[in-house]
Coordinates of C-alpha atoms in Angstrom, one line a residue:
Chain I
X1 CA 35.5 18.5 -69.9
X2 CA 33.4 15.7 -69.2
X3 CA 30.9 15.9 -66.0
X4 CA 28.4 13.3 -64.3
X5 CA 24.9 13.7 -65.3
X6 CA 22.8 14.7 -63.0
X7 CA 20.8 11.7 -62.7
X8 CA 24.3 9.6 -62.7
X9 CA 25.5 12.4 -60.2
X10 CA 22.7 10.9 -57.6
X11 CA 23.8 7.2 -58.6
X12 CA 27.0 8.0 -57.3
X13 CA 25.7 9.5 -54.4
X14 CA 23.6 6.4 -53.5
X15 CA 26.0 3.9 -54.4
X16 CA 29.0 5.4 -51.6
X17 CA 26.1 6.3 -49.1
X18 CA 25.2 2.1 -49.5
X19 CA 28.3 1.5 -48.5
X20 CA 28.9 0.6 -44.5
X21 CA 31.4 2.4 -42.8
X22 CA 31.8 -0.1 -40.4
X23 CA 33.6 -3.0 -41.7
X24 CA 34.3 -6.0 -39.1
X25 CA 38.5 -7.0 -39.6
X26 CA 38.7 -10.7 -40.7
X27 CA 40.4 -11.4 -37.2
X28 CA 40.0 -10.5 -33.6
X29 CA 42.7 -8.1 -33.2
X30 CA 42.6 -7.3 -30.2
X31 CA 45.0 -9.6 -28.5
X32 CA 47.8 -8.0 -30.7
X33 CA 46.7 -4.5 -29.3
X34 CA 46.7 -5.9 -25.5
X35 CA 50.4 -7.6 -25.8
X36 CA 51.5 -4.1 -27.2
X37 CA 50.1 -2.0 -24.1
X38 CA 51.0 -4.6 -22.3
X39 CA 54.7 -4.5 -23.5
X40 CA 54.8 -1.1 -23.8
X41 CA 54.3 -1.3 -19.9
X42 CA 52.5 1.7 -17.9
X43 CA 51.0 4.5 -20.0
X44 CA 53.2 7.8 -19.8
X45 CA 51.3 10.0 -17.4
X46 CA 51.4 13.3 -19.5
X47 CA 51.5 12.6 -23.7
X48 CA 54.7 13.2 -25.2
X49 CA 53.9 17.0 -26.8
X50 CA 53.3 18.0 -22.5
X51 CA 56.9 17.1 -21.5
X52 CA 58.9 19.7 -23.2
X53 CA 56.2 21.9 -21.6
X54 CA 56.6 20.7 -18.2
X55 CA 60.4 20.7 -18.5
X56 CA 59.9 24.6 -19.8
X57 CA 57.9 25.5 -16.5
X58 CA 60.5 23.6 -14.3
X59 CA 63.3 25.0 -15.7
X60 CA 61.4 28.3 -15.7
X61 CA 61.3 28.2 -12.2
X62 CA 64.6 27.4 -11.5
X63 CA 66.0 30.1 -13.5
X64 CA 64.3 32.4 -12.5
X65 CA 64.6 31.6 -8.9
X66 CA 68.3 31.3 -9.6
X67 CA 68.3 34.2 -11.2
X68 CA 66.5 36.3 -7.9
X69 CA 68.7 34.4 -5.5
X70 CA 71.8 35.9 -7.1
X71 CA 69.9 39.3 -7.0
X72 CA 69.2 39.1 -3.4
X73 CA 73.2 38.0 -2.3
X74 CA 74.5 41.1 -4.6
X75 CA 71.7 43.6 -4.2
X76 CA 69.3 42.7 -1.3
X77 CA 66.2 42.0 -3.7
X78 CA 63.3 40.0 -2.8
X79 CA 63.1 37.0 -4.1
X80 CA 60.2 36.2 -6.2
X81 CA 57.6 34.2 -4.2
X82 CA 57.7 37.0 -1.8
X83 CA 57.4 40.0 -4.4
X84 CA 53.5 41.1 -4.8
X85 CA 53.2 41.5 -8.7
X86 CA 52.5 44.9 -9.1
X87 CA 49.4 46.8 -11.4
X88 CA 51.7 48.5 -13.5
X89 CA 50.7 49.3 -17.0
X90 CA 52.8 46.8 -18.4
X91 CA 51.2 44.2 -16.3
X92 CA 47.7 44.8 -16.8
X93 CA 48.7 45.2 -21.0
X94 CA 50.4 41.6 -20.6
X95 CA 47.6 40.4 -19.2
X96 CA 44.7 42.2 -21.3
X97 CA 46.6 40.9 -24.6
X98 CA 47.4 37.9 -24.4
X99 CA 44.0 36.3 -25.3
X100 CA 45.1 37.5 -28.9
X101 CA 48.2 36.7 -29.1
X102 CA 48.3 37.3 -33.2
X103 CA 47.1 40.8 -32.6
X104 CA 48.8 44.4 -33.1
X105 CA 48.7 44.6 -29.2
X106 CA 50.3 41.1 -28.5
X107 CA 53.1 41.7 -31.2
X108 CA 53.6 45.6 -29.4
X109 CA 53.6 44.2 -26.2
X110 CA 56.2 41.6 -26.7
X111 CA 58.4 43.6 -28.4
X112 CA 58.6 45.9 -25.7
X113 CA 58.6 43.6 -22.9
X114 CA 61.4 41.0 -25.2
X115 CA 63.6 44.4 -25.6
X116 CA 63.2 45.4 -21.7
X117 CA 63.9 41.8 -21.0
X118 CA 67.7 42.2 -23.3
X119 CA 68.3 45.1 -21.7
X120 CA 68.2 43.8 -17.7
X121 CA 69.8 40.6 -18.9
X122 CA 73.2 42.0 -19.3
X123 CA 73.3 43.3 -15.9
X124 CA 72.7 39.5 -14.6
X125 CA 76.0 37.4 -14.0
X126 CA 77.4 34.9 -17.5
X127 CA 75.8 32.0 -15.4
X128 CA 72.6 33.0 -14.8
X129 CA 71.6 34.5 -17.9
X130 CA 72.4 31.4 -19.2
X131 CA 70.2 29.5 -17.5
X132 CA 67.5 31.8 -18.3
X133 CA 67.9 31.7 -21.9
X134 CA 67.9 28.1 -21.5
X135 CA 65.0 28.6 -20.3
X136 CA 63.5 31.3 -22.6
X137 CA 64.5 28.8 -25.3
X138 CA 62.4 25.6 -23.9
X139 CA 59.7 27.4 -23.5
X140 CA 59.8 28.2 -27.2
X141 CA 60.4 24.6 -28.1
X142 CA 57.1 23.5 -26.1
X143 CA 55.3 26.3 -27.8
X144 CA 57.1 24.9 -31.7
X145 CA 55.9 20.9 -30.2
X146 CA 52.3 22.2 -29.9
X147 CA 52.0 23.8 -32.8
X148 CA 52.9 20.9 -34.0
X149 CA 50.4 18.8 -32.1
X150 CA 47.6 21.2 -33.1
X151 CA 48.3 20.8 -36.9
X152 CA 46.9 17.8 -36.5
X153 CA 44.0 18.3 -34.0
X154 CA 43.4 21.7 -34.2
X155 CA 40.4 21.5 -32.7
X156 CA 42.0 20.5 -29.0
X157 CA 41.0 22.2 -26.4
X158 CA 43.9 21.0 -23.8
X159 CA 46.5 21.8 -26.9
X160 CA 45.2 25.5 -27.2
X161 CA 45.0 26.3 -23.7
X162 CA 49.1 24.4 -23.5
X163 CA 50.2 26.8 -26.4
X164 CA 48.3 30.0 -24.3
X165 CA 50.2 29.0 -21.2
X166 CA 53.7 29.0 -23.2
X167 CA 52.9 32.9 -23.8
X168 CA 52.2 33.3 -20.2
X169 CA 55.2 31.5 -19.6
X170 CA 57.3 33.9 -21.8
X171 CA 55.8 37.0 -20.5
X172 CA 56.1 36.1 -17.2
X173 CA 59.8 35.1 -18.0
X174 CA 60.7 38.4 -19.5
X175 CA 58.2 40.6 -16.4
X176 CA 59.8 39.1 -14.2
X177 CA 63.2 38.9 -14.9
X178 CA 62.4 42.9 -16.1
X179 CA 60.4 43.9 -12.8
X180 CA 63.1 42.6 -10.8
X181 CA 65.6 43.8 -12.2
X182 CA 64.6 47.3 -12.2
X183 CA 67.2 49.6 -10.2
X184 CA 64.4 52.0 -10.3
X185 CA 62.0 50.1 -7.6
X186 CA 63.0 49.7 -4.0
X187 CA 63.9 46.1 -2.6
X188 CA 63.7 45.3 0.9
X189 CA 65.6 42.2 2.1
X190 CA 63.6 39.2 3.6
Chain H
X1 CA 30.4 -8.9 -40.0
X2 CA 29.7 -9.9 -36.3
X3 CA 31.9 -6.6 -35.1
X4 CA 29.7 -4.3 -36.9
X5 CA 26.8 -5.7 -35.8
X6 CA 28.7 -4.6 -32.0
X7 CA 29.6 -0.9 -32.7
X8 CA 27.4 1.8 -31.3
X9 CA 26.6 4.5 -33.5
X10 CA 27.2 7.7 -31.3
X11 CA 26.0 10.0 -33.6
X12 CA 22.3 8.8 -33.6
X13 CA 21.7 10.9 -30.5
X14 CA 20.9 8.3 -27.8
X15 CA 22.1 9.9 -24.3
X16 CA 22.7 6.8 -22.9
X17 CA 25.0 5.5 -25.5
X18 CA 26.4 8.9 -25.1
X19 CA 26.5 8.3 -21.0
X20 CA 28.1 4.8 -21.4
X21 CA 30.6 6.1 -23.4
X22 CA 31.9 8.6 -21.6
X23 CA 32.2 6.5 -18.5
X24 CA 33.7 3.5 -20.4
X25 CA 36.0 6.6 -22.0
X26 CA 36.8 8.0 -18.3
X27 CA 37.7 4.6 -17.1
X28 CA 40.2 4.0 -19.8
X29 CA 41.8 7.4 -19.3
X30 CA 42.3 6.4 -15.8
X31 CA 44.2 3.0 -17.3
X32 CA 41.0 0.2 -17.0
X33 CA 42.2 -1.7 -19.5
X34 CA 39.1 -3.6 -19.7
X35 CA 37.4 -0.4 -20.2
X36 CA 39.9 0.4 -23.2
X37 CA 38.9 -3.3 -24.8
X38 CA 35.1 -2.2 -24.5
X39 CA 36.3 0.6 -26.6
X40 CA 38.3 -0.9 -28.8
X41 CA 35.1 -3.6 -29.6
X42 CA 32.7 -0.8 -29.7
X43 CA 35.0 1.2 -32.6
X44 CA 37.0 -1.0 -34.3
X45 CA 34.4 -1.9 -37.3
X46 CA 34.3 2.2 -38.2
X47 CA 38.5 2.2 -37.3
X48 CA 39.1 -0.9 -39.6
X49 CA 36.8 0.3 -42.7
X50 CA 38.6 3.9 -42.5
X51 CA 42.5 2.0 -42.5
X52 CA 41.1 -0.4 -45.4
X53 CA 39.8 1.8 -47.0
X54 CA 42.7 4.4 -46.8
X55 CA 45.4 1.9 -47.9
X56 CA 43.2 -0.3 -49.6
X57 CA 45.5 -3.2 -48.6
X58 CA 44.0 -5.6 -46.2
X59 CA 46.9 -7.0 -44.0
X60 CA 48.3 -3.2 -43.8
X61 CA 44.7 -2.3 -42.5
X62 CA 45.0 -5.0 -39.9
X63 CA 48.1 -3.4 -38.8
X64 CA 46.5 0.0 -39.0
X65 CA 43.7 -0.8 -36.5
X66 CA 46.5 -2.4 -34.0
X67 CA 49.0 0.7 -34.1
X68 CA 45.6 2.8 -34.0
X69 CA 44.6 1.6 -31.0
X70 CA 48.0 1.4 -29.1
X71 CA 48.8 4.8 -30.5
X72 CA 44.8 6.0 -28.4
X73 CA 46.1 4.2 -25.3
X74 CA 48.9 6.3 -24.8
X75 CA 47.0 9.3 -26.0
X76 CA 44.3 8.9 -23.9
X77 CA 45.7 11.1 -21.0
X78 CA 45.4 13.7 -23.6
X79 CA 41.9 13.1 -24.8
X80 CA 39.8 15.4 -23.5
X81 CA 36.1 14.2 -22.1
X82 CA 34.2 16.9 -23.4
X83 CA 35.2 16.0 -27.2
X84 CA 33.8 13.2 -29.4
X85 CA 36.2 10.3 -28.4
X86 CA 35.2 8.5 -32.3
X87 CA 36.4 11.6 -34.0
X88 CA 39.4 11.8 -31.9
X89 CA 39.8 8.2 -32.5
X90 CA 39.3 8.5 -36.2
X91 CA 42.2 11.2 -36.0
X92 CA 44.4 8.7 -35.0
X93 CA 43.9 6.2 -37.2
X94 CA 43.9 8.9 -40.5
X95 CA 47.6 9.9 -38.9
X96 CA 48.5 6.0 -38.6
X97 CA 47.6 5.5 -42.0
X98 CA 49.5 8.5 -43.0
X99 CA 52.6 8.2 -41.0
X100 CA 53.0 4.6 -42.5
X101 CA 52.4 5.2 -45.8
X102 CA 55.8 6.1 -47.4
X103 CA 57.3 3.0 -46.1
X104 CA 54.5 0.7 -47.4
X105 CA 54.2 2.4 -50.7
X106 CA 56.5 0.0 -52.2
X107 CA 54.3 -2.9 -50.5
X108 CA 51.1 -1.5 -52.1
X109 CA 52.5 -1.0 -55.4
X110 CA 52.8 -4.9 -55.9
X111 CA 49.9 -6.1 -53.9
X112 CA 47.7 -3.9 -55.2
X113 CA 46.7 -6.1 -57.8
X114 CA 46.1 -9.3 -55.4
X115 CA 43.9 -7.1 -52.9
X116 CA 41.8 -6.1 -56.2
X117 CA 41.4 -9.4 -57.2
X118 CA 40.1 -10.5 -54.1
X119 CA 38.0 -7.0 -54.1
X120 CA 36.4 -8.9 -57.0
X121 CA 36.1 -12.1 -55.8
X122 CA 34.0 -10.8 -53.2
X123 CA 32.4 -8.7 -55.5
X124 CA 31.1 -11.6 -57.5
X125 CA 30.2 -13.5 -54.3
X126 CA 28.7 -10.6 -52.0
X127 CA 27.1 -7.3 -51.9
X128 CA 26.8 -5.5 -55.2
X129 CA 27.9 -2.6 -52.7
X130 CA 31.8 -4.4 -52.9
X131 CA 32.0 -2.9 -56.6
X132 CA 32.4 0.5 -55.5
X133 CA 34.6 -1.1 -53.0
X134 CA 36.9 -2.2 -55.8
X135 CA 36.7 1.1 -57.8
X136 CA 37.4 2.8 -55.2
X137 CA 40.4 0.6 -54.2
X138 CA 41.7 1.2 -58.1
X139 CA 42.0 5.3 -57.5
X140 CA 45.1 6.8 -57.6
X141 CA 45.9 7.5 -53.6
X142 CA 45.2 10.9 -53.7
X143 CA 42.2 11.0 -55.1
X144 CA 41.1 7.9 -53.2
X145 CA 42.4 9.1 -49.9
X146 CA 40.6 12.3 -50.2
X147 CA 37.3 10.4 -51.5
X148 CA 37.9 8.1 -48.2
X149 CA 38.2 10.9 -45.9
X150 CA 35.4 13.8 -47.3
X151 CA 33.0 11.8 -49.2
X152 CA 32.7 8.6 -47.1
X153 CA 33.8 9.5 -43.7
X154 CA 32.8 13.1 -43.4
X155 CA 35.9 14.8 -42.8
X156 CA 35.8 18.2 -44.1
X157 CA 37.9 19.5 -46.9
X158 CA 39.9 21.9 -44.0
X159 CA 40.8 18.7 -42.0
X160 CA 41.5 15.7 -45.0
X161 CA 44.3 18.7 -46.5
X162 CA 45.4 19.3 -42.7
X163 CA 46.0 15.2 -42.9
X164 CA 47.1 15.1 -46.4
X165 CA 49.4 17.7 -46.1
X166 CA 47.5 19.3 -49.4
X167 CA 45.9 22.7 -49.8
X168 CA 42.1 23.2 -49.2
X169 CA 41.8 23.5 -53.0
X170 CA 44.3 20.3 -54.0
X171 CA 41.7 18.1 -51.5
X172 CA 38.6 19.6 -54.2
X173 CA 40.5 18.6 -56.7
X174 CA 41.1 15.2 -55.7
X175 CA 37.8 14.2 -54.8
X176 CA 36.3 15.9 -57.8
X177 CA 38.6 13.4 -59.8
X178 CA 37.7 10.6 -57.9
X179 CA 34.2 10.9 -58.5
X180 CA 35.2 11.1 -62.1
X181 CA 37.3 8.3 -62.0
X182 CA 34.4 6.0 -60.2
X183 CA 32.1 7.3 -62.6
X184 CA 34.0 6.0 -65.2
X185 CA 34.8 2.6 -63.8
X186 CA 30.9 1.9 -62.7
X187 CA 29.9 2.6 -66.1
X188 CA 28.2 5.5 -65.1
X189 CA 28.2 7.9 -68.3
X190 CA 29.8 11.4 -68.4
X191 CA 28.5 14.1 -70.7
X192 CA 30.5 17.1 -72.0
X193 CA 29.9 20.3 -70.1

């Protein structure tokens, strides 16, 4: 195999550091870029990778308010705004792993709280455990689009802390469709 | 090469460049357009070398820069202050290229010649700096993009494969043959190892 020369190894070197990396385009071409922006009217408020996010959180919401507002007509349970979240165990784990979400503890957790989460679903009404796997699932669609985003910027701060808060969002989906569902703990109606 | 003589160089450490950028950069995330233009004459010689370079095709370059900087505009609520806004812009312009470059292959493949010859012409005319310009316009893309990317723009080898779509390994590769390949073509001599 045939290699550069040391000596023709620096040549090289010094002949692609001469080179300017700033090279002036034959035209002003900014006028193009202006009727664009222009045309393309007002800039979107949140990029296009934030949407399905936003739509995930709203429709969290709603589910999972639907969800507590069926609860309370059939069995008198609070609805969520006005539920304190508790210290259990679970809560404190959910919280402690999900910095790490590729860890042993993260993978436990979610298993446990995903399989809790099954098991209460079946006790809510065709409807509204529709809604809430609607739900489930847009969160997991926001969390694919900014996976996607970060393969290209990995380095993005805003991205990483987006793809955190869809873990949040799923725990929080399956805690508290699990906490309050929970025959076990008292309601008291509002 | 009036517009290079315009663009701030960022990285030379100067806090007020670095203060005037980031309010210029917080203005045009808050939609001053005029802000977004300072920008745009501020970057464009670094953004218009990287696309000519990339595609080695001048009026696909030209269209590069434009869809570069529209594509930043809308990006821009994203664009978080605390990063470099070049390298963020640079990004951009490495996924432009990228995005588009399927759809112009065909385009390259039979200009490619034209844009050499008038990589020559200017050659002849210019800088002797322009015939690496030409050999590196004559690699194979791969090898040029990755030559483009690590050994003149500074990427590292992790983010030109993330862009190229290439393992860490096939983006060594590439630039090892490139700098073979412009070896050969500016007559520098290779010995057996």
């Amino acid at each position: 195999m045939n290699e550069l020369s040391p000596a023709n190894r620096t040549e090289l070197d010094l002949r692609l550091a001469a080179l300017p990396l700033d090279v002036a385009p034959p035209r002003d071409l900014w006028p193009g870029i202006a009727a664009s922006i222009a045309a393309a009217g007002v800039r979107p408020a949140t990029a296009r990778w934030r949407r399905p996010l936003a739509l995930a959180a709203g429709v969290a919401i709603t589910a999972i308010a639907a969800a507590l507002g069926w609860q309370a007509g059939r069995q008198s349970v609070t609805p969520l705004a006005a539920t304190p979240v508790a210290g259990t165990a679970t809560d404190r784990l959910v919280q402690a792993s999900f910095a790490m979400p590729e860890g042993h503890e993260y993978r436990a957790t979610r298993i446990a709280l995903e399989r809790s989460y099954r098991e209460r679903l079946e006790l809510l009404a065709p409807a509204t455990r529709g809604r809430i796997e609607e739900d489930l699932a847009a969160i997991r669609q926001a969390n694919a689009d900014i996976r996607s985003a970060l393969a290209a910027d990995p380095q993005s701060a805003v991205l990483n802390r987006l793809l955190e808060s869809t873990w949040q969002q799923e725990f929080d989906l399956y805690a508290t469709v699990t906490r309050n569902t929970d025959p076990a703990v008292p309601r008291t109606r509002t | 090469m009036q517009a290079v003589a315009q663009v701030v160089d960022f990285s030379d450490g100067s806090s007020r460049e670095h203060a005037d950028e980031g309010t210029t950069v917080r203005a045009a995330v808050r939609g001053d357009r005029r802000a977004f233009e300072t920008l745009y004459r501020r970057h464009v010689g670094r953004v218009h070398g990287l696309c000519l370079r990339l595609t080695g095709h001048r009026e696909t370059a030209e269209d590069c820069v434009q869809d570069t900087f529209v594509n930043a505009w809308r990006a821009l609520p994203a664009f978080e202050s605390r990063s470099s806004f070049p390298t963020w812009l640079h990004r951009i312009a490495v996924n432009t290229v990228l995005a588009g470059r399927r759809g112009l292959a065909q385009k390259l493949e039979t200009t490619v010649d034209t844009d050499l010859g008038d990589l020559d012409r200017r050659a002849a005319e210019d800088t002797p700096a322009l015939d690496v310009e030409a050999a590196i316009a004559s690699l194979p893309e791969g090898a040029r993009h990755v030559l483009v990317l690590v050994g003149l723009y500074g990427f590292s080898h992790d983010e030109a494969a993330r862009h190229l779509g290439v393992a860490v390994g096939t983006s060594k590769a590439h630039l090892h043959r490139a700098r073979q390949l412009l070896a050969a073509r500016l007559d520098l001599a290779l010995e057996a190892s």
